[in-house]
């Protein structure tokens, strides 16, 4: 069975890929820079160099493929057309999938389908779904809630100021799932050949949590003060970090629609409830990063003292 992974270094794609490195699977990946791939991947997977928005690259990569894991790379902070970013990749993917006759596709999308209107990247992912649905393949669109790995970008302010911050109120509950659980759902679909049609598959994590509740969990596991603070003027902060103003506006739109409860579009079920708790994720993923930042700070302080 030949399976193509489009994002072998992504937070979901790399977890799917590692599980597929087994004798019963022939694994192929698309990589813009193969040098970024670990040696074990280079040794065991076939690598097609290129980008997943390039039709020629996709035609080569999809030859003989029985299942495709499709994930659009996150747009850069310089992107002026966030929705168009996802549509560009999807148009190339749709044409290539149809030409190759790829039978099954598992895609990474987001919750809120049917409710989200101007939700920046989330709306882009939903536009991607609509385009890929015309490819002729059987498709499972993984509609994920908040991915816990997003919190890793907050490690430095948590370490330095004990602050977790986003531009939405702290009491709004969101479904929160770990990347490893999302990868498990994708993996089970990729290796099975007994499904057809087009369906959305919700991935919700074990329970909905607000950012206030998430901060309390982190405080307990990290054993340091952590509180949630709603970020105002978030778009100006992003622009200060080098983001394009249109990109910043799109992120503000995404958080505004999350605040309005677009995740209600996919009701929680036993099947959508995945096992990894935020506490377990914090201990295995965020805590080591915070400890690393602490070690670097202590080393820098010692260096200054000895200077």
JSON list of C-alpha atoms in Angstrom, two decimals, residues 28-251:
[
{"chain": "A", "resi": 28, "resn": "UNK", "atom": "CA", "xyz": [6.20, 8.74, -0.10]},
{"chain": "A", "resi": 29, "resn": "UNK", "atom": "CA", "xyz": [6.58, 12.35, 1.03]},
{"chain": "A", "resi": 30, "resn": "UNK", "atom": "CA", "xyz": [6.68, 15.75, -0.60]},
{"chain": "A", "resi": 31, "resn": "UNK", "atom": "CA", "xyz": [9.35, 18.01, 0.84]},
{"chain": "A", "resi": 32, "resn": "UNK", "atom": "CA", "xyz": [10.51, 21.43, -0.28]},
{"chain": "A", "resi": 33, "resn": "UNK", "atom": "CA", "xyz": [13.82, 20.87, 1.49]},
{"chain": "A", "resi": 34, "resn": "UNK", "atom": "CA", "xyz": [14.60, 17.16, 1.94]},
{"chain": "A", "resi": 35, "resn": "UNK", "atom": "CA", "xyz": [17.63, 18.08, 4.08]},
{"chain": "A", "resi": 36, "resn": "UNK", "atom": "CA", "xyz": [15.19, 18.99, 6.86]},
{"chain": "A", "resi": 37, "resn": "UNK", "atom": "CA", "xyz": [13.99, 15.39, 7.07]},
{"chain": "A", "resi": 38, "resn": "UNK", "atom": "CA", "xyz": [15.52, 13.08, 9.69]},
{"chain": "A", "resi": 39, "resn": "UNK", "atom": "CA", "xyz": [17.92, 10.43, 8.41]},
{"chain": "A", "resi": 40, "resn": "UNK", "atom": "CA", "xyz": [15.51, 7.60, 9.25]},
{"chain": "A", "resi": 41, "resn": "UNK", "atom": "CA", "xyz": [12.86, 9.19, 7.01]},
{"chain": "A", "resi": 42, "resn": "UNK", "atom": "CA", "xyz": [15.31, 9.67, 4.15]},
{"chain": "A", "resi": 43, "resn": "UNK", "atom": "CA", "xyz": [16.33, 6.03, 4.50]},
{"chain": "A", "resi": 44, "resn": "UNK", "atom": "CA", "xyz": [12.83, 4.57, 4.57]},
{"chain": "A", "resi": 45, "resn": "UNK", "atom": "CA", "xyz": [10.57, 6.89, 2.56]},
{"chain": "A", "resi": 46, "resn": "UNK", "atom": "CA", "xyz": [10.59, 7.97, -1.06]},
{"chain": "A", "resi": 47, "resn": "UNK", "atom": "CA", "xyz": [11.05, 11.73, -1.24]},
{"chain": "A", "resi": 48, "resn": "UNK", "atom": "CA", "xyz": [9.62, 13.92, -4.00]},
{"chain": "A", "resi": 49, "resn": "UNK", "atom": "CA", "xyz": [11.15, 17.37, -3.91]},
{"chain": "A", "resi": 50, "resn": "UNK", "atom": "CA", "xyz": [8.75, 20.24, -4.46]},
{"chain": "A", "resi": 51, "resn": "UNK", "atom": "CA", "xyz": [5.66, 22.00, -3.12]},
{"chain": "A", "resi": 52, "resn": "UNK", "atom": "CA", "xyz": [2.10, 20.76, -2.76]},
{"chain": "A", "resi": 53, "resn": "UNK", "atom": "CA", "xyz": [0.76, 23.76, -4.68]},
{"chain": "A", "resi": 54, "resn": "UNK", "atom": "CA", "xyz": [2.80, 22.72, -7.73]},
{"chain": "A", "resi": 55, "resn": "UNK", "atom": "CA", "xyz": [0.82, 20.54, -10.16]},
{"chain": "A", "resi": 56, "resn": "UNK", "atom": "CA", "xyz": [3.91, 18.94, -11.70]},
{"chain": "A", "resi": 57, "resn": "UNK", "atom": "CA", "xyz": [5.19, 17.89, -8.27]},
{"chain": "A", "resi": 58, "resn": "UNK", "atom": "CA", "xyz": [1.81, 16.45, -7.33]},
{"chain": "A", "resi": 59, "resn": "UNK", "atom": "CA", "xyz": [1.53, 14.48, -10.55]},
{"chain": "A", "resi": 60, "resn": "UNK", "atom": "CA", "xyz": [4.82, 12.74, -9.83]},
{"chain": "A", "resi": 61, "resn": "UNK", "atom": "CA", "xyz": [4.08, 12.19, -6.15]},
{"chain": "A", "resi": 62, "resn": "UNK", "atom": "CA", "xyz": [0.57, 10.78, -6.64]},
{"chain": "A", "resi": 63, "resn": "UNK", "atom": "CA", "xyz": [1.50, 8.12, -9.18]},
{"chain": "A", "resi": 64, "resn": "UNK", "atom": "CA", "xyz": [0.29, 4.77, -7.81]},
{"chain": "A", "resi": 65, "resn": "UNK", "atom": "CA", "xyz": [-0.79, 6.26, -4.47]},
{"chain": "A", "resi": 66, "resn": "UNK", "atom": "CA", "xyz": [-3.70, 4.54, -2.68]},
{"chain": "A", "resi": 67, "resn": "UNK", "atom": "CA", "xyz": [-4.15, 7.05, 0.15]},
{"chain": "A", "resi": 68, "resn": "UNK", "atom": "CA", "xyz": [-3.14, 10.69, 0.53]},
{"chain": "A", "resi": 69, "resn": "UNK", "atom": "CA", "xyz": [-2.65, 12.69, 3.72]},
{"chain": "A", "resi": 70, "resn": "UNK", "atom": "CA", "xyz": [-3.34, 16.27, 2.64]},
{"chain": "A", "resi": 71, "resn": "UNK", "atom": "CA", "xyz": [-2.34, 19.20, 4.81]},
{"chain": "A", "resi": 72, "resn": "UNK", "atom": "CA", "xyz": [-1.83, 22.75, 3.54]},
{"chain": "A", "resi": 73, "resn": "UNK", "atom": "CA", "xyz": [1.23, 24.47, 5.05]},
{"chain": "A", "resi": 74, "resn": "UNK", "atom": "CA", "xyz": [0.39, 27.35, 7.37]},
{"chain": "A", "resi": 75, "resn": "UNK", "atom": "CA", "xyz": [0.40, 30.70, 5.61]},
{"chain": "A", "resi": 76, "resn": "UNK", "atom": "CA", "xyz": [3.26, 33.08, 6.33]},
{"chain": "A", "resi": 77, "resn": "UNK", "atom": "CA", "xyz": [2.79, 36.29, 8.30]},
{"chain": "A", "resi": 78, "resn": "UNK", "atom": "CA", "xyz": [3.36, 38.15, 5.02]},
{"chain": "A", "resi": 79, "resn": "UNK", "atom": "CA", "xyz": [0.33, 36.57, 3.33]},
{"chain": "A", "resi": 80, "resn": "UNK", "atom": "CA", "xyz": [-2.11, 39.21, 2.04]},
{"chain": "A", "resi": 81, "resn": "UNK", "atom": "CA", "xyz": [-4.80, 36.71, 0.93]},
{"chain": "A", "resi": 82, "resn": "UNK", "atom": "CA", "xyz": [-5.19, 34.05, 3.61]},
{"chain": "A", "resi": 83, "resn": "UNK", "atom": "CA", "xyz": [-8.21, 32.34, 2.04]},
{"chain": "A", "resi": 84, "resn": "UNK", "atom": "CA", "xyz": [-6.50, 32.44, -1.36]},
{"chain": "A", "resi": 85, "resn": "UNK", "atom": "CA", "xyz": [-3.50, 30.66, 0.14]},
{"chain": "A", "resi": 86, "resn": "UNK", "atom": "CA", "xyz": [-5.61, 27.60, 0.97]},
{"chain": "A", "resi": 87, "resn": "UNK", "atom": "CA", "xyz": [-7.54, 27.78, -2.28]},
{"chain": "A", "resi": 88, "resn": "UNK", "atom": "CA", "xyz": [-4.33, 27.81, -4.35]},
{"chain": "A", "resi": 89, "resn": "UNK", "atom": "CA", "xyz": [-3.10, 24.59, -2.78]},
{"chain": "A", "resi": 90, "resn": "UNK", "atom": "CA", "xyz": [-6.56, 23.01, -3.02]},
{"chain": "A", "resi": 91, "resn": "UNK", "atom": "CA", "xyz": [-6.97, 23.76, -6.72]},
{"chain": "A", "resi": 92, "resn": "UNK", "atom": "CA", "xyz": [-3.65, 22.10, -7.54]},
{"chain": "A", "resi": 93, "resn": "UNK", "atom": "CA", "xyz": [-4.52, 19.17, -5.28]},
{"chain": "A", "resi": 94, "resn": "UNK", "atom": "CA", "xyz": [-8.00, 18.70, -6.74]},
{"chain": "A", "resi": 95, "resn": "UNK", "atom": "CA", "xyz": [-6.71, 18.55, -10.32]},
{"chain": "A", "resi": 96, "resn": "UNK", "atom": "CA", "xyz": [-3.82, 16.22, -9.48]},
{"chain": "A", "resi": 97, "resn": "UNK", "atom": "CA", "xyz": [-6.00, 13.85, -7.43]},
{"chain": "A", "resi": 98, "resn": "UNK", "atom": "CA", "xyz": [-8.54, 13.64, -10.25]},
{"chain": "A", "resi": 99, "resn": "UNK", "atom": "CA", "xyz": [-5.88, 13.03, -12.89]},
{"chain": "A", "resi": 100, "resn": "UNK", "atom": "CA", "xyz": [-4.15, 10.36, -10.80]},
{"chain": "A", "resi": 101, "resn": "UNK", "atom": "CA", "xyz": [-7.39, 8.68, -9.75]},
{"chain": "A", "resi": 102, "resn": "UNK", "atom": "CA", "xyz": [-6.28, 8.69, -6.10]},
{"chain": "A", "resi": 103, "resn": "UNK", "atom": "CA", "xyz": [-9.00, 6.70, -4.30]},
{"chain": "A", "resi": 104, "resn": "UNK", "atom": "CA", "xyz": [-8.85, 8.05, -0.73]},
{"chain": "A", "resi": 105, "resn": "UNK", "atom": "CA", "xyz": [-7.80, 11.37, 0.82]},
{"chain": "A", "resi": 106, "resn": "UNK", "atom": "CA", "xyz": [-7.59, 12.40, 4.47]},
{"chain": "A", "resi": 107, "resn": "UNK", "atom": "CA", "xyz": [-7.37, 16.15, 4.92]},
{"chain": "A", "resi": 108, "resn": "UNK", "atom": "CA", "xyz": [-6.55, 18.43, 7.81]},
{"chain": "A", "resi": 109, "resn": "UNK", "atom": "CA", "xyz": [-9.32, 20.99, 8.26]},
{"chain": "A", "resi": 110, "resn": "UNK", "atom": "CA", "xyz": [-10.91, 22.86, 11.17]},
{"chain": "A", "resi": 111, "resn": "UNK", "atom": "CA", "xyz": [-14.13, 22.87, 13.14]},
{"chain": "A", "resi": 112, "resn": "UNK", "atom": "CA", "xyz": [-16.93, 25.31, 12.42]},
{"chain": "A", "resi": 113, "resn": "UNK", "atom": "CA", "xyz": [-17.93, 24.24, 8.90]},
{"chain": "A", "resi": 114, "resn": "UNK", "atom": "CA", "xyz": [-21.19, 25.95, 8.02]},
{"chain": "A", "resi": 115, "resn": "UNK", "atom": "CA", "xyz": [-20.96, 28.51, 10.83]},
{"chain": "A", "resi": 116, "resn": "UNK", "atom": "CA", "xyz": [-17.62, 30.21, 10.14]},
{"chain": "A", "resi": 117, "resn": "UNK", "atom": "CA", "xyz": [-17.89, 33.14, 7.73]},
{"chain": "A", "resi": 118, "resn": "UNK", "atom": "CA", "xyz": [-14.87, 35.41, 8.06]},
{"chain": "A", "resi": 119, "resn": "UNK", "atom": "CA", "xyz": [-12.66, 33.26, 10.27]},
{"chain": "A", "resi": 120, "resn": "UNK", "atom": "CA", "xyz": [-9.34, 33.79, 8.51]},
{"chain": "A", "resi": 121, "resn": "UNK", "atom": "CA", "xyz": [-7.41, 30.50, 8.24]},
{"chain": "A", "resi": 122, "resn": "UNK", "atom": "CA", "xyz": [-10.45, 28.48, 9.35]},
{"chain": "A", "resi": 123, "resn": "UNK", "atom": "CA", "xyz": [-12.51, 29.86, 6.48]},
{"chain": "A", "resi": 124, "resn": "UNK", "atom": "CA", "xyz": [-9.58, 29.12, 4.18]},
{"chain": "A", "resi": 125, "resn": "UNK", "atom": "CA", "xyz": [-9.58, 25.48, 5.28]},
{"chain": "A", "resi": 126, "resn": "UNK", "atom": "CA", "xyz": [-13.31, 25.22, 4.68]},
{"chain": "A", "resi": 127, "resn": "UNK", "atom": "CA", "xyz": [-12.86, 26.66, 1.17]},
{"chain": "A", "resi": 128, "resn": "UNK", "atom": "CA", "xyz": [-10.16, 24.01, 0.66]},
{"chain": "A", "resi": 129, "resn": "UNK", "atom": "CA", "xyz": [-12.67, 21.32, 1.63]},
{"chain": "A", "resi": 130, "resn": "UNK", "atom": "CA", "xyz": [-15.18, 22.50, -0.95]},
{"chain": "A", "resi": 131, "resn": "UNK", "atom": "CA", "xyz": [-12.58, 22.50, -3.73]},
{"chain": "A", "resi": 132, "resn": "UNK", "atom": "CA", "xyz": [-11.17, 19.06, -2.89]},
{"chain": "A", "resi": 133, "resn": "UNK", "atom": "CA", "xyz": [-14.66, 17.58, -2.75]},
{"chain": "A", "resi": 134, "resn": "UNK", "atom": "CA", "xyz": [-14.76, 17.88, -6.55]},
{"chain": "A", "resi": 135, "resn": "UNK", "atom": "CA", "xyz": [-11.65, 15.70, -6.98]},
{"chain": "A", "resi": 136, "resn": "UNK", "atom": "CA", "xyz": [-13.56, 12.43, -7.37]},
{"chain": "A", "resi": 137, "resn": "UNK", "atom": "CA", "xyz": [-11.81, 10.83, -4.37]},
{"chain": "A", "resi": 138, "resn": "UNK", "atom": "CA", "xyz": [-13.37, 9.48, -1.20]},
{"chain": "A", "resi": 139, "resn": "UNK", "atom": "CA", "xyz": [-12.50, 12.09, 1.43]},
{"chain": "A", "resi": 140, "resn": "UNK", "atom": "CA", "xyz": [-12.47, 12.41, 5.20]},
{"chain": "A", "resi": 141, "resn": "UNK", "atom": "CA", "xyz": [-12.09, 16.02, 6.30]},
{"chain": "A", "resi": 142, "resn": "UNK", "atom": "CA", "xyz": [-10.64, 16.09, 9.85]},
{"chain": "A", "resi": 143, "resn": "UNK", "atom": "CA", "xyz": [-12.36, 19.05, 11.52]},
{"chain": "A", "resi": 144, "resn": "UNK", "atom": "CA", "xyz": [-10.20, 19.73, 14.53]},
{"chain": "A", "resi": 145, "resn": "UNK", "atom": "CA", "xyz": [-10.74, 22.08, 17.40]},
{"chain": "A", "resi": 146, "resn": "UNK", "atom": "CA", "xyz": [-7.89, 23.96, 19.08]},
{"chain": "A", "resi": 147, "resn": "UNK", "atom": "CA", "xyz": [-4.66, 22.01, 18.62]},
{"chain": "A", "resi": 148, "resn": "UNK", "atom": "CA", "xyz": [-2.78, 21.90, 21.94]},
{"chain": "A", "resi": 149, "resn": "UNK", "atom": "CA", "xyz": [0.55, 22.39, 20.14]},
{"chain": "A", "resi": 150, "resn": "UNK", "atom": "CA", "xyz": [-0.56, 25.98, 19.46]},
{"chain": "A", "resi": 151, "resn": "UNK", "atom": "CA", "xyz": [0.27, 26.66, 23.12]},
{"chain": "A", "resi": 152, "resn": "UNK", "atom": "CA", "xyz": [3.98, 26.03, 22.43]},
{"chain": "A", "resi": 153, "resn": "UNK", "atom": "CA", "xyz": [4.17, 29.50, 20.86]},
{"chain": "A", "resi": 154, "resn": "UNK", "atom": "CA", "xyz": [3.20, 30.88, 24.28]},
{"chain": "A", "resi": 155, "resn": "UNK", "atom": "CA", "xyz": [6.06, 29.17, 26.11]},
{"chain": "A", "resi": 156, "resn": "UNK", "atom": "CA", "xyz": [8.25, 32.27, 26.38]},
{"chain": "A", "resi": 157, "resn": "UNK", "atom": "CA", "xyz": [5.59, 34.62, 27.83]},
{"chain": "A", "resi": 158, "resn": "UNK", "atom": "CA", "xyz": [4.51, 31.82, 30.17]},
{"chain": "A", "resi": 159, "resn": "UNK", "atom": "CA", "xyz": [8.12, 31.38, 31.29]},
{"chain": "A", "resi": 160, "resn": "UNK", "atom": "CA", "xyz": [8.98, 35.07, 31.55]},
{"chain": "A", "resi": 161, "resn": "UNK", "atom": "CA", "xyz": [5.71, 36.62, 32.79]},
{"chain": "A", "resi": 162, "resn": "UNK", "atom": "CA", "xyz": [3.39, 33.76, 33.70]},
{"chain": "A", "resi": 163, "resn": "UNK", "atom": "CA", "xyz": [0.96, 34.95, 31.01]},
{"chain": "A", "resi": 164, "resn": "UNK", "atom": "CA", "xyz": [-1.10, 33.04, 28.45]},
{"chain": "A", "resi": 165, "resn": "UNK", "atom": "CA", "xyz": [-2.75, 35.48, 26.05]},
{"chain": "A", "resi": 166, "resn": "UNK", "atom": "CA", "xyz": [-5.02, 35.49, 22.97]},
{"chain": "A", "resi": 167, "resn": "UNK", "atom": "CA", "xyz": [-7.50, 38.05, 21.60]},
{"chain": "A", "resi": 168, "resn": "UNK", "atom": "CA", "xyz": [-10.67, 36.49, 23.00]},
{"chain": "A", "resi": 169, "resn": "UNK", "atom": "CA", "xyz": [-12.34, 36.27, 26.42]},
{"chain": "A", "resi": 170, "resn": "UNK", "atom": "CA", "xyz": [-10.95, 33.67, 28.78]},
{"chain": "A", "resi": 171, "resn": "UNK", "atom": "CA", "xyz": [-14.26, 31.97, 29.62]},
{"chain": "A", "resi": 172, "resn": "UNK", "atom": "CA", "xyz": [-15.16, 30.66, 26.13]},
{"chain": "A", "resi": 173, "resn": "UNK", "atom": "CA", "xyz": [-14.82, 26.84, 25.98]},
{"chain": "A", "resi": 174, "resn": "UNK", "atom": "CA", "xyz": [-13.07, 25.28, 22.99]},
{"chain": "A", "resi": 175, "resn": "UNK", "atom": "CA", "xyz": [-12.50, 21.63, 22.08]},
{"chain": "A", "resi": 176, "resn": "UNK", "atom": "CA", "xyz": [-8.77, 21.02, 22.56]},
{"chain": "A", "resi": 177, "resn": "UNK", "atom": "CA", "xyz": [-6.99, 18.05, 20.97]},
{"chain": "A", "resi": 178, "resn": "UNK", "atom": "CA", "xyz": [-3.36, 16.93, 20.98]},
{"chain": "A", "resi": 179, "resn": "UNK", "atom": "CA", "xyz": [-1.55, 16.56, 17.67]},
{"chain": "A", "resi": 180, "resn": "UNK", "atom": "CA", "xyz": [-0.76, 12.94, 18.52]},
{"chain": "A", "resi": 181, "resn": "UNK", "atom": "CA", "xyz": [-4.47, 12.12, 18.82]},
{"chain": "A", "resi": 182, "resn": "UNK", "atom": "CA", "xyz": [-5.29, 13.88, 15.56]},
{"chain": "A", "resi": 183, "resn": "UNK", "atom": "CA", "xyz": [-2.51, 11.91, 13.88]},
{"chain": "A", "resi": 184, "resn": "UNK", "atom": "CA", "xyz": [-3.96, 8.67, 15.26]},
{"chain": "A", "resi": 185, "resn": "UNK", "atom": "CA", "xyz": [-7.35, 9.45, 13.70]},
{"chain": "A", "resi": 186, "resn": "UNK", "atom": "CA", "xyz": [-5.70, 10.25, 10.37]},
{"chain": "A", "resi": 187, "resn": "UNK", "atom": "CA", "xyz": [-3.55, 7.13, 10.50]},
{"chain": "A", "resi": 188, "resn": "UNK", "atom": "CA", "xyz": [-6.49, 4.77, 11.07]},
{"chain": "A", "resi": 189, "resn": "UNK", "atom": "CA", "xyz": [-8.26, 6.20, 8.05]},
{"chain": "A", "resi": 190, "resn": "UNK", "atom": "CA", "xyz": [-5.19, 6.14, 5.81]},
{"chain": "A", "resi": 191, "resn": "UNK", "atom": "CA", "xyz": [-4.46, 2.45, 6.33]},
{"chain": "A", "resi": 192, "resn": "UNK", "atom": "CA", "xyz": [-8.05, 1.29, 5.86]},
{"chain": "A", "resi": 193, "resn": "UNK", "atom": "CA", "xyz": [-9.57, 0.72, 2.45]},
{"chain": "A", "resi": 194, "resn": "UNK", "atom": "CA", "xyz": [-13.16, 0.15, 3.55]},
{"chain": "A", "resi": 195, "resn": "UNK", "atom": "CA", "xyz": [-14.60, 3.65, 3.37]},
{"chain": "A", "resi": 196, "resn": "UNK", "atom": "CA", "xyz": [-15.95, 5.81, 0.58]},
{"chain": "A", "resi": 197, "resn": "UNK", "atom": "CA", "xyz": [-17.92, 9.01, 0.05]},
{"chain": "A", "resi": 198, "resn": "UNK", "atom": "CA", "xyz": [-17.17, 12.41, 1.56]},
{"chain": "A", "resi": 199, "resn": "UNK", "atom": "CA", "xyz": [-17.57, 13.11, 5.27]},
{"chain": "A", "resi": 200, "resn": "UNK", "atom": "CA", "xyz": [-16.36, 15.50, 7.93]},
{"chain": "A", "resi": 201, "resn": "UNK", "atom": "CA", "xyz": [-14.77, 13.87, 10.98]},
{"chain": "A", "resi": 202, "resn": "UNK", "atom": "CA", "xyz": [-14.69, 15.91, 14.18]},
{"chain": "A", "resi": 203, "resn": "UNK", "atom": "CA", "xyz": [-11.66, 15.60, 16.49]},
{"chain": "A", "resi": 204, "resn": "UNK", "atom": "CA", "xyz": [-12.41, 17.21, 19.84]},
{"chain": "A", "resi": 205, "resn": "UNK", "atom": "CA", "xyz": [-9.96, 16.04, 22.49]},
{"chain": "A", "resi": 206, "resn": "UNK", "atom": "CA", "xyz": [-11.26, 14.79, 25.87]},
{"chain": "A", "resi": 207, "resn": "UNK", "atom": "CA", "xyz": [-13.21, 17.95, 26.86]},
{"chain": "A", "resi": 208, "resn": "UNK", "atom": "CA", "xyz": [-13.87, 21.57, 26.01]},
{"chain": "A", "resi": 209, "resn": "UNK", "atom": "CA", "xyz": [-11.75, 24.02, 27.98]},
{"chain": "A", "resi": 210, "resn": "UNK", "atom": "CA", "xyz": [-11.61, 27.81, 28.19]},
{"chain": "A", "resi": 211, "resn": "UNK", "atom": "CA", "xyz": [-8.28, 29.60, 28.16]},
{"chain": "A", "resi": 212, "resn": "UNK", "atom": "CA", "xyz": [-8.86, 30.46, 31.83]},
{"chain": "A", "resi": 213, "resn": "UNK", "atom": "CA", "xyz": [-9.16, 26.75, 32.57]},
{"chain": "A", "resi": 214, "resn": "UNK", "atom": "CA", "xyz": [-6.17, 25.94, 30.37]},
{"chain": "A", "resi": 215, "resn": "UNK", "atom": "CA", "xyz": [-4.03, 28.41, 32.32]},
{"chain": "A", "resi": 216, "resn": "UNK", "atom": "CA", "xyz": [-5.09, 26.77, 35.59]},
{"chain": "A", "resi": 217, "resn": "UNK", "atom": "CA", "xyz": [-4.11, 23.33, 34.27]},
{"chain": "A", "resi": 218, "resn": "UNK", "atom": "CA", "xyz": [-0.73, 24.65, 33.14]},
{"chain": "A", "resi": 219, "resn": "UNK", "atom": "CA", "xyz": [-0.13, 26.35, 36.49]},
{"chain": "A", "resi": 220, "resn": "UNK", "atom": "CA", "xyz": [-0.71, 23.05, 38.28]},
{"chain": "A", "resi": 221, "resn": "UNK", "atom": "CA", "xyz": [1.52, 20.96, 36.01]},
{"chain": "A", "resi": 222, "resn": "UNK", "atom": "CA", "xyz": [4.29, 23.52, 35.51]},
{"chain": "A", "resi": 223, "resn": "UNK", "atom": "CA", "xyz": [4.24, 24.42, 39.22]},
{"chain": "A", "resi": 224, "resn": "UNK", "atom": "CA", "xyz": [4.59, 28.11, 38.45]},
{"chain": "A", "resi": 225, "resn": "UNK", "atom": "CA", "xyz": [2.07, 30.96, 38.24]},
{"chain": "A", "resi": 226, "resn": "UNK", "atom": "CA", "xyz": [0.15, 31.03, 34.94]},
{"chain": "A", "resi": 227, "resn": "UNK", "atom": "CA", "xyz": [-2.87, 33.22, 34.26]},
{"chain": "A", "resi": 228, "resn": "UNK", "atom": "CA", "xyz": [-4.83, 34.03, 31.16]},
{"chain": "A", "resi": 229, "resn": "UNK", "atom": "CA", "xyz": [-4.96, 37.63, 29.98]},
{"chain": "A", "resi": 230, "resn": "UNK", "atom": "CA", "xyz": [-7.13, 38.68, 27.04]},
{"chain": "A", "resi": 231, "resn": "UNK", "atom": "CA", "xyz": [-4.95, 40.37, 24.43]},
{"chain": "A", "resi": 232, "resn": "UNK", "atom": "CA", "xyz": [-6.15, 43.73, 23.16]},
{"chain": "A", "resi": 233, "resn": "UNK", "atom": "CA", "xyz": [-4.55, 45.38, 20.11]},
{"chain": "A", "resi": 234, "resn": "UNK", "atom": "CA", "xyz": [-3.37, 41.91, 19.10]},
{"chain": "A", "resi": 235, "resn": "UNK", "atom": "CA", "xyz": [-3.22, 42.94, 15.44]},
{"chain": "A", "resi": 236, "resn": "UNK", "atom": "CA", "xyz": [-0.80, 45.75, 16.31]},
{"chain": "A", "resi": 237, "resn": "UNK", "atom": "CA", "xyz": [1.34, 43.28, 18.25]},
{"chain": "A", "resi": 238, "resn": "UNK", "atom": "CA", "xyz": [1.51, 40.95, 15.24]},
{"chain": "A", "resi": 239, "resn": "UNK", "atom": "CA", "xyz": [2.42, 43.83, 12.92]},
{"chain": "A", "resi": 240, "resn": "UNK", "atom": "CA", "xyz": [5.12, 44.79, 15.40]},
{"chain": "A", "resi": 241, "resn": "UNK", "atom": "CA", "xyz": [6.54, 41.29, 15.02]},
{"chain": "A", "resi": 242, "resn": "UNK", "atom": "CA", "xyz": [6.65, 41.74, 11.24]},
{"chain": "A", "resi": 243, "resn": "UNK", "atom": "CA", "xyz": [3.22, 40.50, 10.17]},
{"chain": "A", "resi": 244, "resn": "UNK", "atom": "CA", "xyz": [1.34, 41.93, 7.23]},
{"chain": "A", "resi": 245, "resn": "UNK", "atom": "CA", "xyz": [-1.66, 44.00, 8.36]},
{"chain": "A", "resi": 246, "resn": "UNK", "atom": "CA", "xyz": [-4.08, 41.85, 6.32]},
{"chain": "A", "resi": 247, "resn": "UNK", "atom": "CA", "xyz": [-2.71, 38.66, 7.91]},
{"chain": "A", "resi": 248, "resn": "UNK", "atom": "CA", "xyz": [-3.17, 40.20, 11.37]},
{"chain": "A", "resi": 249, "resn": "UNK", "atom": "CA", "xyz": [-6.75, 41.19, 10.49]},
{"chain": "A", "resi": 250, "resn": "UNK", "atom": "CA", "xyz": [-7.51, 37.61, 9.46]},
{"chain": "A", "resi": 251, "resn": "UNK", "atom": "CA", "xyz": [-6.26, 36.20, 12.77]}
]
